[in-house]
Short mmCIF file of C-alpha atoms in Angstrom, two decimals:
data_model
loop_
_atom_site.label_atom_id
_atom_site.label_comp_id
_atom_site.label_asym_id
_atom_site.label_seq_id
_atom_site.Cartn_x
_atom_site.Cartn_y
_atom_site.Cartn_z
CA ALA A 5 110.58 121.57 104.29
CA GLN A 6 111.32 119.53 101.19
CA LYS A 7 109.98 120.48 97.79
CA ILE A 8 110.21 118.99 94.32
CA THR A 9 109.48 121.05 91.16
CA GLN A 10 108.92 119.73 87.70
CA THR A 11 108.25 122.61 85.39
CA GLN A 12 107.47 120.64 82.20
CA PRO A 13 103.90 119.31 82.22
CA GLY A 14 104.34 117.73 78.81
CA MET A 15 107.23 116.82 76.48
CA PHE A 16 107.51 115.37 73.01
CA VAL A 17 110.55 113.57 71.61
CA GLN A 18 111.22 111.79 68.36
CA GLU A 19 111.90 108.11 68.56
CA LYS A 20 115.66 107.33 68.96
CA GLU A 21 116.45 110.78 70.16
CA ALA A 22 117.50 111.73 73.72
CA VAL A 23 115.30 113.79 76.02
CA THR A 24 115.92 115.55 79.31
CA LEU A 25 113.22 115.89 81.94
CA ASP A 26 113.83 118.60 84.45
CA CYS A 27 113.62 118.39 88.21
CA THR A 28 114.70 120.85 90.86
CA TYR A 29 114.49 120.35 94.55
CA ASP A 30 114.77 122.19 97.83
CA THR A 31 115.77 120.74 101.09
CA SER A 32 117.76 121.64 104.18
CA ASP A 33 118.63 118.04 104.94
CA PRO A 34 122.34 117.20 104.46
CA SER A 35 121.58 113.59 103.39
CA TYR A 36 118.85 112.84 100.83
CA GLY A 37 118.11 110.78 97.84
CA LEU A 38 116.61 111.66 94.53
CA PHE A 39 114.56 109.22 92.57
CA TRP A 40 112.72 108.99 89.24
CA TYR A 41 109.66 106.91 88.67
CA LYS A 42 107.79 106.09 85.45
CA GLN A 43 104.01 105.74 85.39
CA PRO A 44 102.66 104.26 82.14
CA SER A 45 99.02 104.54 81.23
CA SER A 46 98.34 101.26 83.16
CA GLY A 47 99.00 103.18 86.34
CA GLU A 48 101.79 101.31 88.13
CA MET A 49 104.82 103.20 89.52
CA ILE A 50 108.09 101.87 88.18
CA PHE A 51 111.38 102.82 89.87
CA LEU A 52 113.95 103.98 87.33
CA ILE A 53 116.98 105.48 89.00
CA TYR A 54 118.40 106.78 92.28
CA GLN A 55 120.97 109.42 93.15
CA GLY A 56 122.29 109.97 96.66
CA SER A 57 123.27 113.48 97.78
CA TYR A 58 126.82 112.27 98.62
CA ASP A 59 127.35 110.35 95.40
CA GLN A 60 130.17 111.91 93.41
CA GLN A 61 129.18 110.42 90.11
CA ASN A 62 125.96 110.73 88.23
CA ALA A 63 123.76 107.61 88.39
CA THR A 64 123.14 105.59 85.22
CA GLU A 65 120.80 102.68 84.65
CA GLY A 66 120.77 101.45 81.05
CA ARG A 67 119.27 104.20 78.92
CA TYR A 68 118.51 106.33 81.94
CA SER A 69 121.01 108.75 83.49
CA LEU A 70 120.53 111.37 86.18
CA ASN A 71 122.25 114.65 85.68
CA PHE A 72 122.81 115.71 89.30
CA GLN A 73 123.99 119.26 89.90
CA LYS A 74 124.00 119.67 93.68
CA ALA A 75 124.91 123.37 93.72
CA ARG A 76 121.96 124.09 91.42
CA LYS A 77 119.71 121.65 93.26
CA SER A 78 118.69 119.92 90.05
CA ALA A 79 118.33 116.22 89.29
CA ASN A 80 117.34 115.96 85.63
CA LEU A 81 116.58 112.61 84.02
CA VAL A 82 118.11 111.91 80.62
CA ILE A 83 116.58 109.20 78.52
CA SER A 84 118.79 108.18 75.56
CA ALA A 85 117.57 106.56 72.37
CA SER A 86 113.90 107.07 73.15
CA GLN A 87 111.49 104.26 72.44
CA LEU A 88 107.78 104.31 71.94
CA GLY A 89 107.41 102.39 75.18
CA ASP A 90 108.92 105.30 77.00
CA SER A 91 105.72 107.24 76.57
CA ALA A 92 104.48 107.73 80.11
CA MET A 93 104.28 110.09 83.06
CA TYR A 94 107.57 110.63 84.84
CA PHE A 95 107.83 111.66 88.49
CA CYS A 96 110.81 113.00 90.31
CA ALA A 97 110.91 112.28 94.03
CA MET A 98 113.03 112.99 97.03
CA ARG A 99 113.32 111.58 100.52
CA ARG A 100 115.64 111.75 103.43
CA LEU A 101 118.07 108.90 103.83
CA SER A 102 117.55 108.64 107.60
CA GLY A 103 114.66 109.05 109.90
CA THR A 104 111.45 109.36 107.91
CA TYR A 105 111.55 107.56 104.63
CA LYS A 106 108.53 109.16 102.97
CA TYR A 107 108.76 110.41 99.41
CA ILE A 108 107.96 113.93 98.28
CA PHE A 109 106.91 113.80 94.70
CA GLY A 110 106.85 116.39 91.88
CA THR A 111 103.87 117.03 89.77
CA GLY A 112 105.23 114.95 86.95
CA THR A 113 106.06 115.33 83.28
CA ARG A 114 104.09 113.51 80.57
CA LEU A 115 106.42 112.30 77.85
CA LYS A 116 105.16 111.35 74.38
CA VAL A 117 107.58 109.60 72.06
CA LEU A 118 106.73 110.13 68.39
CA ALA A 119 107.36 107.50 65.67
CA GLU B 22 112.30 91.16 93.26
CA PRO B 23 108.76 89.89 93.87
CA GLU B 24 106.04 92.35 93.22
CA VAL B 25 103.64 93.94 95.66
CA THR B 26 100.10 92.83 95.01
CA GLN B 27 97.09 95.07 95.69
CA THR B 28 93.43 94.07 95.70
CA PRO B 29 91.03 94.99 94.38
CA SER B 30 92.39 96.79 91.28
CA HIS B 31 89.26 98.91 91.05
CA GLN B 32 86.56 99.54 93.65
CA VAL B 33 83.43 101.58 93.37
CA THR B 34 81.69 102.51 96.60
CA GLN B 35 78.81 104.67 97.74
CA MET B 36 79.66 107.81 99.68
CA GLY B 37 79.65 107.09 103.43
CA GLN B 38 80.54 103.41 103.06
CA GLU B 39 83.64 101.78 104.47
CA VAL B 40 86.28 100.37 102.14
CA ILE B 41 89.29 98.21 102.84
CA LEU B 42 92.21 98.23 100.42
CA ARG B 43 94.57 95.28 100.64
CA CYS B 44 98.22 94.91 99.89
CA VAL B 45 100.41 91.81 100.03
CA PRO B 46 104.10 92.69 100.34
CA ILE B 47 106.80 90.34 101.31
CA SER B 48 106.41 89.42 105.00
CA ASN B 49 110.02 90.00 106.02
CA HIS B 50 109.90 93.73 105.17
CA LEU B 51 109.33 96.05 108.08
CA TYR B 52 108.54 99.31 106.31
CA PHE B 53 105.37 99.81 104.38
CA TYR B 54 103.70 102.87 103.00
CA TRP B 55 100.40 104.07 101.57
CA TYR B 56 100.29 106.80 98.97
CA ARG B 57 97.42 108.19 96.94
CA GLN B 58 97.17 109.86 93.60
CA ILE B 59 94.12 111.90 92.74
CA LEU B 60 93.53 111.56 89.01
CA GLY B 61 96.07 113.57 87.03
CA GLN B 62 97.76 114.96 90.12
CA LYS B 63 100.90 114.22 92.07
CA VAL B 64 101.48 111.23 94.35
CA GLU B 65 100.85 112.12 98.02
CA PHE B 66 102.14 110.34 101.11
CA LEU B 67 99.52 109.03 103.50
CA VAL B 68 101.22 106.92 106.12
CA SER B 69 104.25 104.87 106.90
CA PHE B 70 104.11 101.68 108.95
CA TYR B 71 107.13 100.29 110.68
CA ASN B 72 107.32 97.14 112.77
CA ASN B 73 103.54 96.99 112.98
CA GLU B 74 103.02 100.59 114.09
CA ILE B 75 102.42 103.88 112.32
CA SER B 76 105.68 105.72 112.21
CA GLU B 77 104.55 108.84 110.34
CA LYS B 78 101.34 110.10 108.85
CA SER B 79 100.41 113.07 106.75
CA GLU B 80 97.64 115.60 107.36
CA ILE B 81 95.58 113.76 104.81
CA PHE B 82 95.54 110.70 107.04
CA ASP B 83 92.86 111.80 109.46
CA ASP B 84 90.57 109.84 111.79
CA GLN B 85 88.71 108.22 108.94
CA PHE B 86 91.82 106.34 107.82
CA SER B 87 93.49 103.39 109.57
CA VAL B 88 96.12 100.85 108.67
CA GLU B 89 96.64 97.38 109.89
CA ARG B 90 98.75 94.36 109.32
CA PRO B 91 96.24 91.79 110.47
CA ASP B 92 98.00 88.52 109.72
CA GLY B 93 101.68 89.41 109.33
CA SER B 94 101.56 89.48 105.48
CA ASN B 95 98.58 91.42 104.38
CA PHE B 96 98.60 95.18 104.92
CA THR B 97 95.34 97.02 104.79
CA LEU B 98 94.19 100.63 104.48
CA LYS B 99 90.64 101.28 105.77
CA ILE B 100 88.61 104.33 104.98
CA ARG B 101 85.69 104.38 107.41
CA SER B 102 83.24 106.74 105.76
CA THR B 103 84.23 107.57 102.23
CA LYS B 104 83.83 110.93 100.67
CA LEU B 105 83.74 111.96 97.10
CA GLU B 106 87.17 113.50 97.44
CA ASP B 107 88.62 110.16 98.49
CA SER B 108 88.31 109.02 94.86
CA ALA B 109 91.92 108.40 93.81
CA MET B 110 94.49 105.71 93.02
CA TYR B 111 95.87 104.22 96.21
CA PHE B 112 99.37 102.63 96.17
CA CYS B 113 101.06 100.58 98.81
CA ALA B 114 104.83 100.43 98.75
CA ARG B 115 107.61 98.69 100.58
CA GLY B 116 111.28 99.44 101.07
CA THR B 117 114.02 101.24 102.92
CA GLY B 118 117.55 102.22 102.35
CA LEU B 119 119.14 103.55 99.26
CA THR B 120 117.02 101.92 96.57
CA GLY B 121 113.73 102.85 95.15
CA TYR B 122 110.67 101.48 96.76
CA THR B 123 108.53 98.80 95.18
CA PHE B 124 105.09 100.06 94.56
CA GLY B 125 101.97 97.91 94.16
CA SER B 126 99.93 98.12 91.01
CA GLY B 127 97.38 100.32 92.79
CA THR B 128 93.72 100.29 93.65
CA ARG B 129 91.53 102.79 91.84
CA LEU B 130 88.82 103.90 94.34
CA THR B 131 85.73 105.59 92.91
CA VAL B 132 83.30 107.10 95.39
CA VAL B 133 79.87 107.85 94.01
#
């Protein structure tokens, strides 16, 4: 069975600083993808970044990077130069890359960026 | 990429009533999904729909739920007899492959 664990229910960060949101996972599948989504207070789910289990390099998308440590089964999201608009709920998710495509989500981390 | 549109954005219904939640993805996508998020909790998978058939469903997706693609573009989730615990945000999504899915803006269902 697949499982995603996010142990930080809430985080604070000062504007312009970097912040790391933790995510650990468990799966027996050899091929899987790890994803991060942002959910602002308006409620929509916004895709941020993806990391494949076979990718050799950590994924980056603008100010977002994914610190992927396969041996430790962790896929932490790093947000650099935080902005007030980054205040939101962040969900880590996993899915297989073949067969079923459903996501398994973590419980989320609520990030508050302070001015 | 074009967005996924969900209607209504908010629906209030009496317990025991039927509700239909609608989603308009892009018609040439084959894979669609419904997820729900009870307020303040994690997002849970309900059902995946591939090539006009259910390909997988969760234990939440019991006999009171059904999905259809009635006209080739709209994608609906029907709850036949709503219960208080069905109150949640319902998201439809589309996508496959190695990228993140596109989620709709969600329908907040309130059962009273």
